[in-house]
Each structure stands twice: as structure tokens, then as C-alpha cells.
Amino acid sequence: MSGNGKFLIDSNVFIEAKNFAYNFDYCKIFWDFLIALHNRGVVYSINAVKKELCVKKDPLYHWVNNELPSSFFENEISSISNYSKLMNWANTLDVHVKAKVDFASTEKADAFLIAHAMTHDFTIITHEKPSGGMPKKRIMIPDAAAIHGVKTLTLYEFLPSFAANNFSIK
């Protein structure tokens, strides 16, 4: 865990939770738990993630816009110098051109998420796995984060430290 115990949540965590294990129809308590953790200064995300979550008007869109405090999504512009470092680093990689283009896309949150974690000492919660050194068609968050001193966890690695019975906070 990071020194200050603050975490940034990647888009895929929200999307997979909505679509699978913590669907709004039967597990609203998970979503309330995230708000409670945010209110204690533990979990956040960034505006670039919010943009990805609000592409379609579904239950996640409504939760983001109607229930989350505006302070949940931080402005990643404060991390622009580390974003530039990430772009310079990505351009040196021996990966497909499409991987570099995708990583640099302002429509995607990954590089902004890592830069924000670098700048503000966050750990990233993501469902992405490290590539394991395989030929890369995509620059993975855990790979880029590790090289830049940022820790990553999956949601399921994060939850045992913070969730007690029925998503009460430990």
C-alpha cells in the first residue's frame, strides 16, 4: 500500500463491478461502501475515468452523476509533468505503434491515472494484470506503474484490507 493509504480506481474496476459481481440490481451496498471510503479520504479517481464511465447512460452513469460527491474525481491536470514523463517513456518502448498511440490518447484514462498516482502518491486499483514480458500490443497499467514507482492492486487484493462483513469499513 502507498504511504498515505490513498487509492485511485481505474475505469475497468467500476465497469466490471457493474456488469458482474456488484451489479446495482443486487449489490448496491458495494457502491455505498465506495462512497463511504471516499468520505474517509481513501478512494478517488480522476476526471478522465469519469469521462470513460459516462459514455452511456446506464446505472453506473447515474451513480457517478447522482450519488458520488464531486470530490471523488480529481483533476488530473495537476499531474501533467508526470504525464509528459510517461509519454516520453512510452515512446522509447519496443511495442506496436498502436500501443503507443492508445497509451497517448487523451480519450483514454490509463496514462493520466498513472501520472496522477505518481504525482500524489496513490496506489492504483485496476483489474489489469502485468504483461509478464510478453510482446506488447498494449501498454498495461501495472507495467507502466511499476516502472514509475506506483503500486497497483486488483479490487480483490484491496477489499480484504478495507471491507468487513457486508461491506462495512474495517
PDB file of C-alpha atoms in Angstrom:
ATOM      1  CA  MET A   1       0.000   0.000   0.000  1.00  0.00           C
ATOM      2  CA  SER A   2       1.108   3.559  -0.555  1.00  0.00           C
ATOM      3  CA  GLY A   3       2.472   5.556   2.327  1.00  0.00           C
ATOM      4  CA  ASN A   4      -0.643   7.625   2.797  1.00  0.00           C
ATOM      5  CA  GLY A   5      -3.158   4.877   2.010  1.00  0.00           C
ATOM      6  CA  LYS A   6      -4.880   6.679  -0.856  1.00  0.00           C
ATOM      7  CA  PHE A   7      -6.131   4.769  -3.873  1.00  0.00           C
ATOM      8  CA  LEU A   8      -7.188   5.680  -7.429  1.00  0.00           C
ATOM      9  CA  ILE A   9      -9.754   3.428  -9.077  1.00  0.00           C
ATOM     10  CA  ASP A  10      -9.419   2.507 -12.755  1.00  0.00           C
ATOM     11  CA  SER A  11     -12.439   2.510 -15.086  1.00  0.00           C
ATOM     12  CA  ASN A  12     -12.380  -1.264 -15.510  1.00  0.00           C
ATOM     13  CA  VAL A  13     -12.999  -1.791 -11.787  1.00  0.00           C
ATOM     14  CA  PHE A  14     -16.237   0.195 -11.922  1.00  0.00           C
ATOM     15  CA  ILE A  15     -17.357  -1.361 -15.210  1.00  0.00           C
ATOM     16  CA  GLU A  16     -16.674  -4.963 -14.201  1.00  0.00           C
ATOM     17  CA  ALA A  17     -18.324  -4.400 -10.797  1.00  0.00           C
ATOM     18  CA  LYS A  18     -21.428  -3.048 -12.523  1.00  0.00           C
ATOM     19  CA  ASN A  19     -21.544  -5.845 -15.088  1.00  0.00           C
ATOM     20  CA  PHE A  20     -20.693  -8.765 -12.829  1.00  0.00           C
ATOM     21  CA  ALA A  21     -20.071  -9.234  -9.099  1.00  0.00           C
ATOM     22  CA  TYR A  22     -21.521  -5.993  -7.734  1.00  0.00           C
ATOM     23  CA  ASN A  23     -24.380  -5.257 -10.102  1.00  0.00           C
ATOM     24  CA  PHE A  24     -26.571  -2.364  -8.932  1.00  0.00           C
ATOM     25  CA  ASP A  25     -29.655  -4.611  -9.031  1.00  0.00           C
ATOM     26  CA  TYR A  26     -28.456  -6.788  -6.158  1.00  0.00           C
ATOM     27  CA  CYS A  27     -25.352  -5.281  -4.601  1.00  0.00           C
ATOM     28  CA  LYS A  28     -25.907  -1.563  -4.012  1.00  0.00           C
ATOM     29  CA  ILE A  29     -24.042  -1.939  -0.707  1.00  0.00           C
ATOM     30  CA  PHE A  30     -20.724  -2.191  -2.606  1.00  0.00           C
ATOM     31  CA  TRP A  31     -21.318   1.188  -4.248  1.00  0.00           C
ATOM     32  CA  ASP A  32     -22.290   2.766  -0.912  1.00  0.00           C
ATOM     33  CA  PHE A  33     -19.075   1.278   0.530  1.00  0.00           C
ATOM     34  CA  LEU A  34     -17.018   3.097  -2.130  1.00  0.00           C
ATOM     35  CA  ILE A  35     -18.693   6.391  -1.214  1.00  0.00           C
ATOM     36  CA  ALA A  36     -18.036   5.748   2.483  1.00  0.00           C
ATOM     37  CA  LEU A  37     -14.364   5.027   1.748  1.00  0.00           C
ATOM     38  CA  HIS A  38     -14.134   8.217  -0.287  1.00  0.00           C
ATOM     39  CA  ASN A  39     -15.685  10.193   2.555  1.00  0.00           C
ATOM     40  CA  ARG A  40     -12.839   8.878   4.750  1.00  0.00           C
ATOM     41  CA  GLY A  41     -10.248  10.013   2.200  1.00  0.00           C
ATOM     42  CA  VAL A  42      -9.312   6.520   0.996  1.00  0.00           C
ATOM     43  CA  VAL A  43     -10.586   6.107  -2.594  1.00  0.00           C
ATOM     44  CA  TYR A  44     -10.734   8.511  -5.504  1.00  0.00           C
ATOM     45  CA  SER A  45     -10.477   8.537  -9.243  1.00  0.00           C
ATOM     46  CA  ILE A  46      -9.803  11.175 -11.900  1.00  0.00           C
ATOM     47  CA  ASN A  47     -11.887  13.137 -14.396  1.00  0.00           C
ATOM     48  CA  ALA A  48     -10.523  11.069 -17.311  1.00  0.00           C
ATOM     49  CA  VAL A  49     -12.019   7.942 -15.683  1.00  0.00           C
ATOM     50  CA  LYS A  50     -15.320   9.753 -15.114  1.00  0.00           C
ATOM     51  CA  LYS A  51     -15.408  10.563 -18.822  1.00  0.00           C
ATOM     52  CA  GLU A  52     -14.959   6.855 -19.658  1.00  0.00           C
ATOM     53  CA  LEU A  53     -17.708   5.843 -17.212  1.00  0.00           C
ATOM     54  CA  CYS A  54     -20.200   8.317 -18.625  1.00  0.00           C
ATOM     55  CA  VAL A  55     -20.093   7.200 -22.269  1.00  0.00           C
ATOM     56  CA  LYS A  56     -23.505   5.546 -21.994  1.00  0.00           C
ATOM     57  CA  LYS A  57     -26.429   6.340 -19.748  1.00  0.00           C
ATOM     58  CA  ASP A  58     -26.665   3.213 -17.623  1.00  0.00           C
ATOM     59  CA  PRO A  59     -26.839   2.595 -13.835  1.00  0.00           C
ATOM     60  CA  LEU A  60     -23.126   3.405 -13.493  1.00  0.00           C
ATOM     61  CA  TYR A  61     -23.611   6.733 -15.292  1.00  0.00           C
ATOM     62  CA  HIS A  62     -26.483   7.585 -12.935  1.00  0.00           C
ATOM     63  CA  TRP A  63     -24.467   6.594  -9.832  1.00  0.00           C
ATOM     64  CA  VAL A  64     -21.494   8.700 -10.941  1.00  0.00           C
ATOM     65  CA  ASN A  65     -23.656  11.738 -11.676  1.00  0.00           C
ATOM     66  CA  ASN A  66     -26.254  11.481  -8.904  1.00  0.00           C
ATOM     67  CA  GLU A  67     -24.600   9.821  -5.914  1.00  0.00           C
ATOM     68  CA  LEU A  68     -20.854  10.357  -5.981  1.00  0.00           C
ATOM     69  CA  PRO A  69     -19.550  13.522  -4.354  1.00  0.00           C
ATOM     70  CA  SER A  70     -17.854  15.784  -6.903  1.00  0.00           C
ATOM     71  CA  SER A  71     -14.636  15.460  -4.866  1.00  0.00           C
ATOM     72  CA  PHE A  72     -14.406  11.780  -5.888  1.00  0.00           C
ATOM     73  CA  PHE A  73     -12.952  12.670  -9.294  1.00  0.00           C
ATOM     74  CA  GLU A  74      -9.745  14.694  -9.091  1.00  0.00           C
ATOM     75  CA  ASN A  75      -8.425  16.898 -11.876  1.00  0.00           C
ATOM     76  CA  GLU A  76      -5.514  15.071 -13.487  1.00  0.00           C
ATOM     77  CA  ILE A  77      -4.135  18.313 -14.969  1.00  0.00           C
ATOM     78  CA  SER A  78      -2.210  18.751 -11.696  1.00  0.00           C
ATOM     79  CA  SER A  79      -0.135  15.752 -12.849  1.00  0.00           C
ATOM     80  CA  ILE A  80       0.745  16.964 -16.332  1.00  0.00           C
ATOM     81  CA  SER A  81       4.529  16.950 -15.804  1.00  0.00           C
ATOM     82  CA  ASN A  82       4.439  13.258 -14.866  1.00  0.00           C
ATOM     83  CA  TYR A  83       2.100  12.642 -17.804  1.00  0.00           C
ATOM     84  CA  SER A  84       4.822  14.103 -20.055  1.00  0.00           C
ATOM     85  CA  LYS A  85       7.406  11.796 -18.452  1.00  0.00           C
ATOM     86  CA  LEU A  86       5.120   8.818 -19.166  1.00  0.00           C
ATOM     87  CA  MET A  87       4.699   9.843 -22.799  1.00  0.00           C
ATOM     88  CA  ASN A  88       8.474  10.170 -23.237  1.00  0.00           C
ATOM     89  CA  TRP A  89       8.976   6.760 -21.624  1.00  0.00           C
ATOM     90  CA  ALA A  90       6.249   5.106 -23.755  1.00  0.00           C
ATOM     91  CA  ASN A  91       7.870   6.406 -26.938  1.00  0.00           C
ATOM     92  CA  THR A  92      11.075   4.505 -26.082  1.00  0.00           C
ATOM     93  CA  LEU A  93       9.298   1.153 -25.771  1.00  0.00           C
ATOM     94  CA  ASP A  94       9.610  -1.670 -28.267  1.00  0.00           C
ATOM     95  CA  VAL A  95       5.858  -2.160 -28.683  1.00  0.00           C
ATOM     96  CA  HIS A  96       3.396  -1.904 -31.546  1.00  0.00           C
ATOM     97  CA  VAL A  97       2.746   1.639 -32.739  1.00  0.00           C
ATOM     98  CA  LYS A  98      -0.945   1.185 -31.887  1.00  0.00           C
ATOM     99  CA  ALA A  99       0.015   0.512 -28.249  1.00  0.00           C
ATOM    100  CA  LYS A 100       1.847   3.848 -28.093  1.00  0.00           C
ATOM    101  CA  VAL A 101      -0.998   5.695 -29.819  1.00  0.00           C
ATOM    102  CA  ASP A 102      -3.593   4.176 -27.460  1.00  0.00           C
ATOM    103  CA  PHE A 103      -1.491   4.980 -24.378  1.00  0.00           C
ATOM    104  CA  ALA A 104      -1.087   8.587 -25.547  1.00  0.00           C
ATOM    105  CA  SER A 105      -4.756   9.048 -26.439  1.00  0.00           C
ATOM    106  CA  THR A 106      -6.432  11.780 -24.418  1.00  0.00           C
ATOM    107  CA  GLU A 107      -9.635   9.738 -24.787  1.00  0.00           C
ATOM    108  CA  LYS A 108      -8.132   7.035 -22.529  1.00  0.00           C
ATOM    109  CA  ALA A 109      -7.520   7.409 -18.812  1.00  0.00           C
ATOM    110  CA  ASP A 110      -4.624   4.967 -18.256  1.00  0.00           C
ATOM    111  CA  ALA A 111      -1.652   7.332 -18.614  1.00  0.00           C
ATOM    112  CA  PHE A 112      -3.469  10.106 -16.739  1.00  0.00           C
ATOM    113  CA  LEU A 113      -4.257   7.659 -13.920  1.00  0.00           C
ATOM    114  CA  ILE A 114      -0.616   6.603 -13.592  1.00  0.00           C
ATOM    115  CA  ALA A 115       0.636  10.207 -13.770  1.00  0.00           C
ATOM    116  CA  HIS A 116      -1.815  11.269 -11.066  1.00  0.00           C
ATOM    117  CA  ALA A 117      -0.728   8.375  -8.856  1.00  0.00           C
ATOM    118  CA  MET A 118       2.920   9.349  -9.405  1.00  0.00           C
ATOM    119  CA  THR A 119       2.267  12.984  -8.519  1.00  0.00           C
ATOM    120  CA  HIS A 120       0.035  12.478  -5.483  1.00  0.00           C
ATOM    121  CA  ASP A 121       1.292   9.164  -4.021  1.00  0.00           C
ATOM    122  CA  PHE A 122      -1.701   6.984  -4.812  1.00  0.00           C
ATOM    123  CA  THR A 123      -1.894   3.221  -5.300  1.00  0.00           C
ATOM    124  CA  ILE A 124      -3.967   2.250  -8.357  1.00  0.00           C
ATOM    125  CA  ILE A 125      -6.788  -0.274  -8.124  1.00  0.00           C
ATOM    126  CA  THR A 126      -7.169  -1.966 -11.520  1.00  0.00           C
ATOM    127  CA  HIS A 127      -8.173  -5.325 -12.957  1.00  0.00           C
ATOM    128  CA  GLU A 128      -5.301  -5.175 -15.446  1.00  0.00           C
ATOM    129  CA  LYS A 129      -2.504  -7.683 -14.958  1.00  0.00           C
ATOM    130  CA  PRO A 130       1.189  -7.167 -15.715  1.00  0.00           C
ATOM    131  CA  SER A 131       2.119  -8.384 -19.184  1.00  0.00           C
ATOM    132  CA  GLY A 132       4.803 -10.723 -17.879  1.00  0.00           C
ATOM    133  CA  GLY A 133       7.276  -9.591 -20.513  1.00  0.00           C
ATOM    134  CA  MET A 134       5.285 -10.919 -23.482  1.00  0.00           C
ATOM    135  CA  PRO A 135       5.298  -8.984 -26.795  1.00  0.00           C
ATOM    136  CA  LYS A 136       3.072  -5.987 -26.153  1.00  0.00           C
ATOM    137  CA  LYS A 137       0.092  -4.960 -28.178  1.00  0.00           C
ATOM    138  CA  ARG A 138      -0.898  -2.710 -25.303  1.00  0.00           C
ATOM    139  CA  ILE A 139       0.902  -0.815 -22.533  1.00  0.00           C
ATOM    140  CA  MET A 140      -0.576  -2.227 -19.335  1.00  0.00           C
ATOM    141  CA  ILE A 141      -1.176  -0.069 -16.257  1.00  0.00           C
ATOM    142  CA  PRO A 142       0.694  -2.408 -13.846  1.00  0.00           C
ATOM    143  CA  ASP A 143       3.776  -2.458 -16.102  1.00  0.00           C
ATOM    144  CA  ALA A 144       3.947   1.307 -16.597  1.00  0.00           C
ATOM    145  CA  ALA A 145       3.070   1.979 -12.959  1.00  0.00           C
ATOM    146  CA  ALA A 146       5.745  -0.357 -11.563  1.00  0.00           C
ATOM    147  CA  ILE A 147       8.473   1.224 -13.690  1.00  0.00           C
ATOM    148  CA  HIS A 148       7.431   4.634 -12.342  1.00  0.00           C
ATOM    149  CA  GLY A 149       7.252   3.650  -8.669  1.00  0.00           C
ATOM    150  CA  VAL A 150       3.463   3.314  -8.433  1.00  0.00           C
ATOM    151  CA  LYS A 151       1.888   0.293  -6.784  1.00  0.00           C
ATOM    152  CA  THR A 152      -1.167  -1.444  -8.215  1.00  0.00           C
ATOM    153  CA  LEU A 153      -3.699  -3.823  -6.682  1.00  0.00           C
ATOM    154  CA  THR A 154      -6.738  -5.591  -8.016  1.00  0.00           C
ATOM    155  CA  LEU A 155     -10.042  -4.819  -6.334  1.00  0.00           C
ATOM    156  CA  TYR A 156      -9.900  -8.264  -4.752  1.00  0.00           C
ATOM    157  CA  GLU A 157      -6.454  -7.548  -3.272  1.00  0.00           C
ATOM    158  CA  PHE A 158      -7.719  -4.201  -1.957  1.00  0.00           C
ATOM    159  CA  LEU A 159     -11.008  -5.347  -0.381  1.00  0.00           C
ATOM    160  CA  PRO A 160      -9.638  -7.574   2.443  1.00  0.00           C
ATOM    161  CA  SER A 161      -7.809  -4.566   3.907  1.00  0.00           C
ATOM    162  CA  PHE A 162     -10.863  -2.315   3.984  1.00  0.00           C
ATOM    163  CA  ALA A 163     -14.072  -4.362   3.771  1.00  0.00           C
ATOM    164  CA  ALA A 164     -15.585  -6.179   6.705  1.00  0.00           C
ATOM    165  CA  ASN A 165     -18.875  -8.082   6.861  1.00  0.00           C
ATOM    166  CA  ASN A 166     -21.420  -6.815   4.309  1.00  0.00           C
ATOM    167  CA  PHE A 167     -19.053  -4.099   3.108  1.00  0.00           C
ATOM    168  CA  SER A 168     -18.799  -2.311   6.402  1.00  0.00           C
ATOM    169  CA  ILE A 169     -15.487  -0.479   6.692  1.00  0.00           C
ATOM    170  CA  LYS A 170     -12.775  -2.153   8.761  1.00  0.00           C
TER     171      LYS A 170
END
